[in-house]
Tab-separated table of C-alpha atoms in Angstrom:
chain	number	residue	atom	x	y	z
J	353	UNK	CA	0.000	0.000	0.000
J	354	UNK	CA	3.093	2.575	0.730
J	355	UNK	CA	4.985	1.349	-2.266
J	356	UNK	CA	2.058	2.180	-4.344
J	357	UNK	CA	1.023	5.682	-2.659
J	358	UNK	CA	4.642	6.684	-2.999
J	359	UNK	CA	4.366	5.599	-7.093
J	360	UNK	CA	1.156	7.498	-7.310
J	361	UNK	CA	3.199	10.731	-5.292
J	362	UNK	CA	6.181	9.969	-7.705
J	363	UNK	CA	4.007	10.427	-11.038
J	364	UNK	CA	1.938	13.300	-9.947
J	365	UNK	CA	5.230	14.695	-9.179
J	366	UNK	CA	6.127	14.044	-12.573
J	367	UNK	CA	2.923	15.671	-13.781
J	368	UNK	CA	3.834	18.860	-11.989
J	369	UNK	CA	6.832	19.551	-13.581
J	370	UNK	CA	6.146	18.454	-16.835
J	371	UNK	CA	2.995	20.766	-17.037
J	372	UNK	CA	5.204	23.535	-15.391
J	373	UNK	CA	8.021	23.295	-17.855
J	374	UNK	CA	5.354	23.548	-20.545
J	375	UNK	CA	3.801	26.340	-19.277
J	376	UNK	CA	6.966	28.191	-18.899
J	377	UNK	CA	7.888	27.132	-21.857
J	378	UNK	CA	5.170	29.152	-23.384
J	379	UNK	CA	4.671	32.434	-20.952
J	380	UNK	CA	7.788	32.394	-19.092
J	381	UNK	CA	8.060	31.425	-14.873
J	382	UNK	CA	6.872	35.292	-14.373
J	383	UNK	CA	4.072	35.071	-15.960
J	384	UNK	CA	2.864	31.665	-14.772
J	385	UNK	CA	1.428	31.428	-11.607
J	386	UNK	CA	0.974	28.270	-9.067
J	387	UNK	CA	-2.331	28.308	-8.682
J	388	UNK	CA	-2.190	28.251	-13.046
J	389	UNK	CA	0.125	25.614	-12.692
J	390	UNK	CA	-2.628	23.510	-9.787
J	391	UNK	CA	-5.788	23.507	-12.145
J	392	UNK	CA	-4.198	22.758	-15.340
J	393	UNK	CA	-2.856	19.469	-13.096
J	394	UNK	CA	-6.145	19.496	-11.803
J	395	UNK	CA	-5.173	19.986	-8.087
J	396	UNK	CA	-5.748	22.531	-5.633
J	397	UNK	CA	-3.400	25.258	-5.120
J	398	UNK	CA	-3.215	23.600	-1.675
J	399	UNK	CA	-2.166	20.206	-3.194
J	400	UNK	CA	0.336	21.606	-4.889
J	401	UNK	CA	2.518	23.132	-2.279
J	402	UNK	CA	2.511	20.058	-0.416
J	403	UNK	CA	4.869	19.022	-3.537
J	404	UNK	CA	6.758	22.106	-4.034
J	405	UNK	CA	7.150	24.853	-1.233
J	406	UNK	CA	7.620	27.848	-3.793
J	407	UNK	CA	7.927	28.170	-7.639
J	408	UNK	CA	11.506	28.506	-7.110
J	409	UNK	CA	11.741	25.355	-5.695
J	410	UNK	CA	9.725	24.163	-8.678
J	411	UNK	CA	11.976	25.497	-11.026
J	412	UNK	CA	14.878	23.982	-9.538
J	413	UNK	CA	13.203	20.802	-9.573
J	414	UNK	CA	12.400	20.850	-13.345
J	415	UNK	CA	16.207	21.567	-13.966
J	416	UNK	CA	16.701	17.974	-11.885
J	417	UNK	CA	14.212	16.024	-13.960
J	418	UNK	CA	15.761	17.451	-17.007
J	419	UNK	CA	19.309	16.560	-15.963
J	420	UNK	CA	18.485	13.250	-14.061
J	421	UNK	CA	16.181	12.220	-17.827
J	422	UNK	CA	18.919	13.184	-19.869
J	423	UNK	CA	21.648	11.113	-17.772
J	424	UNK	CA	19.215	7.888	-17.432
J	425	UNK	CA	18.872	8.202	-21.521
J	426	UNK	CA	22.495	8.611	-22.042
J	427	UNK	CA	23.440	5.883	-19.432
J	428	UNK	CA	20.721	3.521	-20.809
J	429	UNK	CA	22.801	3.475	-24.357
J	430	UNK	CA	25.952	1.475	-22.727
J	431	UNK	CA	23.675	-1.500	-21.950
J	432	UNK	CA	22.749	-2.001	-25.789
J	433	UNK	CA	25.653	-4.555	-25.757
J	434	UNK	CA	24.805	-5.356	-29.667
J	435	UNK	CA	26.296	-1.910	-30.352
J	436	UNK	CA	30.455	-1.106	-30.841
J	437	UNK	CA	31.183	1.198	-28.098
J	438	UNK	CA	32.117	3.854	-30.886
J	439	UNK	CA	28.712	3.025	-31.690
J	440	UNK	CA	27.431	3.547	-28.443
J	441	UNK	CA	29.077	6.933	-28.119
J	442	UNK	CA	27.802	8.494	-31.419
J	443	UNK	CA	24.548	7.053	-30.009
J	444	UNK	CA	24.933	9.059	-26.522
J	445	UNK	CA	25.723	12.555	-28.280
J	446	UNK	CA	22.908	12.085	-30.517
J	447	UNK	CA	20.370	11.097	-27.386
J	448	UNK	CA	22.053	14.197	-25.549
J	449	UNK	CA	21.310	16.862	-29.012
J	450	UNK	CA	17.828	15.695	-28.827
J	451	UNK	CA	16.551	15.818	-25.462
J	452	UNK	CA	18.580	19.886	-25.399
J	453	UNK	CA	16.207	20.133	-28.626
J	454	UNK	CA	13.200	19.023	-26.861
J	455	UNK	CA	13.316	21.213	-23.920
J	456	UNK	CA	14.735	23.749	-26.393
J	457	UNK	CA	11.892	26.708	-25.744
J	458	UNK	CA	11.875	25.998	-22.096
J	459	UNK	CA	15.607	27.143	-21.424
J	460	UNK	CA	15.053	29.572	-24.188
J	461	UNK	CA	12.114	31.396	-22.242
J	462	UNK	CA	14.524	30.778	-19.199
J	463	UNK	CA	17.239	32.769	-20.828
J	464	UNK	CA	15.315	35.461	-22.209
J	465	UNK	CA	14.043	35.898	-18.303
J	466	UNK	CA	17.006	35.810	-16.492
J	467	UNK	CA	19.901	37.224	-19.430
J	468	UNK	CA	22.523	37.909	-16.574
J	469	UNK	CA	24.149	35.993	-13.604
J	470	UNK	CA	22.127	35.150	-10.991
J	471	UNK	CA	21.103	32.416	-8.643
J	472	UNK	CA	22.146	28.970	-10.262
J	473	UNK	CA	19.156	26.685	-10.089
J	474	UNK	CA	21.534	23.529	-9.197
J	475	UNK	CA	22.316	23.109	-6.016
J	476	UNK	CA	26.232	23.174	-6.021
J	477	UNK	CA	27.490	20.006	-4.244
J	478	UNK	CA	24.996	17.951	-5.935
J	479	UNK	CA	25.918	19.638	-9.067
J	480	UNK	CA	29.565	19.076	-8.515
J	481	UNK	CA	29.531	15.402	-7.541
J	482	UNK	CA	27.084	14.874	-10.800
J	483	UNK	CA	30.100	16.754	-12.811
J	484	UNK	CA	32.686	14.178	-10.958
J	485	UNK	CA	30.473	11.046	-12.219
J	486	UNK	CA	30.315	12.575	-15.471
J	487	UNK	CA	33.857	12.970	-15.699
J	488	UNK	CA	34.076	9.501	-14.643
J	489	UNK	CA	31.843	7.892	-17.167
J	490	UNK	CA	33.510	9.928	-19.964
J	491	UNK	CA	36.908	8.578	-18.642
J	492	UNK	CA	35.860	4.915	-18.878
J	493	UNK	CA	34.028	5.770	-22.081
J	494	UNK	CA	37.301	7.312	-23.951
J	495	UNK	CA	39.447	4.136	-22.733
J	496	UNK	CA	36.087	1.260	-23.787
J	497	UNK	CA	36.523	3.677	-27.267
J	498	UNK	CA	40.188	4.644	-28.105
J	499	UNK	CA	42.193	2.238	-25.575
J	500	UNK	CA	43.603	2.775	-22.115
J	501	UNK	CA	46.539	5.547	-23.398
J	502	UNK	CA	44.013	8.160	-24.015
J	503	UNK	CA	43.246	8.560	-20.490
J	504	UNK	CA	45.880	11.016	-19.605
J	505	UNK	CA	44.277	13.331	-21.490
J	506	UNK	CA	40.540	12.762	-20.548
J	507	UNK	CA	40.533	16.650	-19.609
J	508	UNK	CA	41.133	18.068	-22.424
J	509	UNK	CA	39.235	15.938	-24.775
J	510	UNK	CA	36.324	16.683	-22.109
J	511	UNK	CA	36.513	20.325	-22.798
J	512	UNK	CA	37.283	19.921	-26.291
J	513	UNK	CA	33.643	18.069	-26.690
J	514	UNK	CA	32.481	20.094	-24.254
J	515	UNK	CA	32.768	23.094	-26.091
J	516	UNK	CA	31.744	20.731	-29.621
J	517	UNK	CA	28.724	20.551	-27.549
J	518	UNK	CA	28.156	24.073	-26.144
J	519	UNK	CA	28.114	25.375	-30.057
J	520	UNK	CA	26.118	22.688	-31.564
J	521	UNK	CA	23.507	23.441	-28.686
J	522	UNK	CA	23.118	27.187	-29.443
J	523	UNK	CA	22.843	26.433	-33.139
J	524	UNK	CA	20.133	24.351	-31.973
J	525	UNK	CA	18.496	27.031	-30.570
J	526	UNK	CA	18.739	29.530	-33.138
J	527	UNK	CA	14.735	29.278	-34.830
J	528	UNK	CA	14.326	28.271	-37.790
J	529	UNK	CA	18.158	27.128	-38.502
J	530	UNK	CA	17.992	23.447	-40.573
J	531	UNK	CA	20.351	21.335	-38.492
J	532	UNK	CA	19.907	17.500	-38.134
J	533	UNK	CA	21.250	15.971	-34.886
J	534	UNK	CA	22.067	12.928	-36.241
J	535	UNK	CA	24.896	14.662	-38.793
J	536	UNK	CA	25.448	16.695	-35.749
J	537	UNK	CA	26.852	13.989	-33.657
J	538	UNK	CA	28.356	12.141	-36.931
J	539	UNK	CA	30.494	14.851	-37.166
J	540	UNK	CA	31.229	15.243	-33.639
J	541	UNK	CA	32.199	11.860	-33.122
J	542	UNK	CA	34.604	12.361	-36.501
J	543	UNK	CA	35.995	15.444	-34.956
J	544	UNK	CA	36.599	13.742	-31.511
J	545	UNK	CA	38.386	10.575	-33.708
J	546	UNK	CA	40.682	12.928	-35.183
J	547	UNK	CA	41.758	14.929	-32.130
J	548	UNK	CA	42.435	11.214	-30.289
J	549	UNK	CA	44.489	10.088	-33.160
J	550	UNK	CA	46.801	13.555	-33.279
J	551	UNK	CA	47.183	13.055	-29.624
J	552	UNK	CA	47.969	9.252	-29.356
J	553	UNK	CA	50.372	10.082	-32.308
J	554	UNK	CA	52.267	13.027	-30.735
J	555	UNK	CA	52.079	12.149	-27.195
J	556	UNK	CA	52.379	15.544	-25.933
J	557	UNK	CA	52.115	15.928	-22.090
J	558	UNK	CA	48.473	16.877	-20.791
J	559	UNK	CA	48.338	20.363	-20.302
J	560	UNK	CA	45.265	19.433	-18.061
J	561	UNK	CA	46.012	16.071	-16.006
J	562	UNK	CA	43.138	13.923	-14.947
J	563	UNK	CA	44.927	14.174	-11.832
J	564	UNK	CA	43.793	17.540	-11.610
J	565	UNK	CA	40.187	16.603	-11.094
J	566	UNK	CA	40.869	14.157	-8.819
J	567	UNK	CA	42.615	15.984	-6.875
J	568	UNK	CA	39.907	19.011	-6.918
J	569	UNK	CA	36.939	16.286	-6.338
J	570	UNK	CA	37.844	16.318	-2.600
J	571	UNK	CA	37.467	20.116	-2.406
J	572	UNK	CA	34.141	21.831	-1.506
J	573	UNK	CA	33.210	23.760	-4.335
J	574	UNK	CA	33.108	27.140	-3.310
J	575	UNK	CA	36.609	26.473	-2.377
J	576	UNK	CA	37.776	24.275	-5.723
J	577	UNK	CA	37.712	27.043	-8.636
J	578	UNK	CA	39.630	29.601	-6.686
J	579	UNK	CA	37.557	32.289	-7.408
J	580	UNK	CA	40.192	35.317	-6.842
J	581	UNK	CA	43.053	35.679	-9.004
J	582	UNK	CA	46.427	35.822	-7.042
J	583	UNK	CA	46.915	39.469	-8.116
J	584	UNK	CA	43.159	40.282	-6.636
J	585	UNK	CA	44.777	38.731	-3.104
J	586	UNK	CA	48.224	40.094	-3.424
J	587	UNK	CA	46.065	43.788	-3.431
J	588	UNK	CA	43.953	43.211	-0.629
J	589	UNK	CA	47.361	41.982	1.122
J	590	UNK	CA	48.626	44.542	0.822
J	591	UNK	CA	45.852	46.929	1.948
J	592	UNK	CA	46.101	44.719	5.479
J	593	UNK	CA	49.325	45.157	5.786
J	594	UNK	CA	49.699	48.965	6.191
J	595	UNK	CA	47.057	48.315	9.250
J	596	UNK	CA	49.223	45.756	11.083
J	597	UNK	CA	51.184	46.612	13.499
J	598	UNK	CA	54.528	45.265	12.633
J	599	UNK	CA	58.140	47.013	12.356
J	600	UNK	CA	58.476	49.309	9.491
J	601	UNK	CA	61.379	46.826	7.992
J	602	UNK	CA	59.071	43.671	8.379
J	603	UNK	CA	56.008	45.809	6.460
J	604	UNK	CA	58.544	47.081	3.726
J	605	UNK	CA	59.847	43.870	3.129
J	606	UNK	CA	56.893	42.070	2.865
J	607	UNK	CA	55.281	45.270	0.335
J	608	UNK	CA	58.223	44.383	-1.687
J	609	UNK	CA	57.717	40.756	-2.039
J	610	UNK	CA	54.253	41.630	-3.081
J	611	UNK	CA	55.526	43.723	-5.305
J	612	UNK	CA	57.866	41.381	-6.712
J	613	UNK	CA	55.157	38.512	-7.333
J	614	UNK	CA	52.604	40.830	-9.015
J	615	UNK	CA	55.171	41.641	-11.385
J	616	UNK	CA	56.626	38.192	-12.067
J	617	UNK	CA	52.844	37.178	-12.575
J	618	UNK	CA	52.686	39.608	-15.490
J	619	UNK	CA	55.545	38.086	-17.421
J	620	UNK	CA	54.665	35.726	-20.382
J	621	UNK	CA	56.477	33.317	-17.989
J	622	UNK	CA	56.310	33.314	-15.007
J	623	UNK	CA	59.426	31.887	-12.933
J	624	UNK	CA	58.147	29.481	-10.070
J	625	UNK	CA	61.201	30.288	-7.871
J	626	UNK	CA	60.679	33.805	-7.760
J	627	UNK	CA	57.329	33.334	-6.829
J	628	UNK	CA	57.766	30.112	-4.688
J	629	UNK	CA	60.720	32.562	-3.012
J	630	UNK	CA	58.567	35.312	-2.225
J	631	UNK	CA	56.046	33.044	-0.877
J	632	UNK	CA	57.972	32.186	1.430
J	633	UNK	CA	59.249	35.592	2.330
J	634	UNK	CA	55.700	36.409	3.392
J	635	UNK	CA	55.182	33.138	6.119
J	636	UNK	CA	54.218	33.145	9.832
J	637	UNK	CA	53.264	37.100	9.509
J	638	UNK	CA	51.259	38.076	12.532
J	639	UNK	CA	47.317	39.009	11.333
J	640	UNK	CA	48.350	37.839	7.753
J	641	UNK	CA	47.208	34.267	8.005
J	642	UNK	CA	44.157	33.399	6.389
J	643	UNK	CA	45.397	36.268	3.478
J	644	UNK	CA	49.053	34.234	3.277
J	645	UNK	CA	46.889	30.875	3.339
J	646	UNK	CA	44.536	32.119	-0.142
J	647	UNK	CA	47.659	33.510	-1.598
J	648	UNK	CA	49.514	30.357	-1.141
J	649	UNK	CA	46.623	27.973	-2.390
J	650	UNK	CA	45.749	30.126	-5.581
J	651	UNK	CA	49.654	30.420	-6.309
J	652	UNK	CA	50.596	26.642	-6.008
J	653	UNK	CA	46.975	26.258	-8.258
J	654	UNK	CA	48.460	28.505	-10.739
J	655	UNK	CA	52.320	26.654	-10.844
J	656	UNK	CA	50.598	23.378	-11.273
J	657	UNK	CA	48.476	23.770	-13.977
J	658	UNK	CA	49.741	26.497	-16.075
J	659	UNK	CA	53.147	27.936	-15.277
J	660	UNK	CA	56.409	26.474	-16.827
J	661	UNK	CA	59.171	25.438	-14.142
J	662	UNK	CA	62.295	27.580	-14.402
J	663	UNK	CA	64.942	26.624	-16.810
């Protein structure tokens, strides 16, 4: 009796915010209002907060189903065993085109509404482990697809077809524009086999380890894309330290060092001593800790992934 109450809770759910995301698709979230949303489901206004507390909860929510329907699809394709796992994968991109193209004039109303940055509707840890699994699955799908020796560079062939992606998907969205998805993810998939073979052919070192990821995974997100630039720091560093009270040769030095590293981080290359040396100039300062701490981490972020070692 549960089991079935909680199915029959589950697809009026489902009924919610697939009547929702049509009605936004059509007037926009402003213009659509819950008790519009309760009789077209043919609920009470009541009824339907007991599902969702606010619209913007609802509008989160319709994000999730869209995510959660397009990973299920996607995910469903790798247990077609009759198909190559090239196969598979041109499969998957073409599964991914269609369901953007089917929710197409809900983000576009979406959009239009909200043109600038504002509050994400993913929550951000959820949204961050679903990018780790993601990252996962494409890692295990590159190496079913192109071998084991493509891994190292499952980052940048991630952002490579991310980006692939990101363009086809606005061309999708453009009205009127004559684009088939199945050509679409042909030539994706062609793309993708000739970026694999220039890389398993040159063998250059990944200017993006995997490594990378897994080392960021750990890290709480607000904490993992280190949102201020080492210069941004080194400024407001500076600003503290004319208010400490230290000894005029300990706040000179320590101005200098700053100065030194925001230069150095303007040169076309960098030189990790110099910084690593002035990093270390600017340790164990009294009232400077959690400052020296950010500095530190967005420094050592910067010499890992981008800045070539001296000599």
């Amino acid at each position: 009796m549960n089991e079935r109450l909680s199915d029959k809770t589950a697809e009026k759910r489902k009924q919610i915010l697939v009547t929702a995301m049509q009605l936004f698709s059509t007037k926009g979230s402003a213009a659509t209002s819950m008790q519009e949303i309760a009789e077209v489901c043919g609920m009470s206004k009541g009824s339907l907060y007991l599902h969702f507390k606010s619209k913007e909860e609802l509008e989160k929510s319709i994000y999730e189903h869209i995510a959660l329907r397009i990973r299920d699809e996607v995910v469903k394709v790798d247990q077609e065993s009759q198909l190559a796992p090239k196969e598979q994968l041109r499969k998957q991109t073409e599964v991914l085109l269609v369901h953007f193209l089917e929710v197409r004039e809900f983000l576009l109303k979406q959009t239009h509404e909200n043109p600038g940055p504002g509050k994400s509707p993913f929550d951000r840890q959820c949204a961050h482990q679903e990018i780790g699994k993601a990252l996962l699955w494409f890692k295990n799908k590159l190496s079913s697809v192109y071998g084991a020796e493509i891994t190292p560079y499952t980052m940048e062939i991630g952002m490579f077809v991310g980006g692939m992606l990101g363009s086809y998907i606005r061309f999708l969205f453009m009205p009127g524009l004559p684009l088939n998805v199945g050509i679409l993810a042909d030539h994706l998939v062609v793309m993708l086999d000739d970026v694999t073979d220039s890389l398993l052919r040159r063998r250059p070192d990944p200017l993006v380890p995997i490594e990378t990821w897994e080392r960021l995974n750990g890290i709480p997100p607000e904490e993992s894309h280190f949102s201020r630039h080492p210069l941004v720091v080194i400024k407001s560093m500076k600003v503290q330290l004319k208010e400490l009270p230290l000894e005029p040769d300990v706040r000179r030095d320590c101005l200098d060092s700053l100065s030194l590293m925001e230069k150095e981080l303007l040169e076309l290359h960098p030189r990790r001593v110099v910084l690593q040396g002035m990093l270390r100039n600017l340790e164990g300062i009294e009232g400077m800790k959690e400052l020296y701490g950010e500095l530190k981490t967005t420094i050592h972020s910067v010499l890992d992934l981008y800045l070539a070692s001296d000599g």
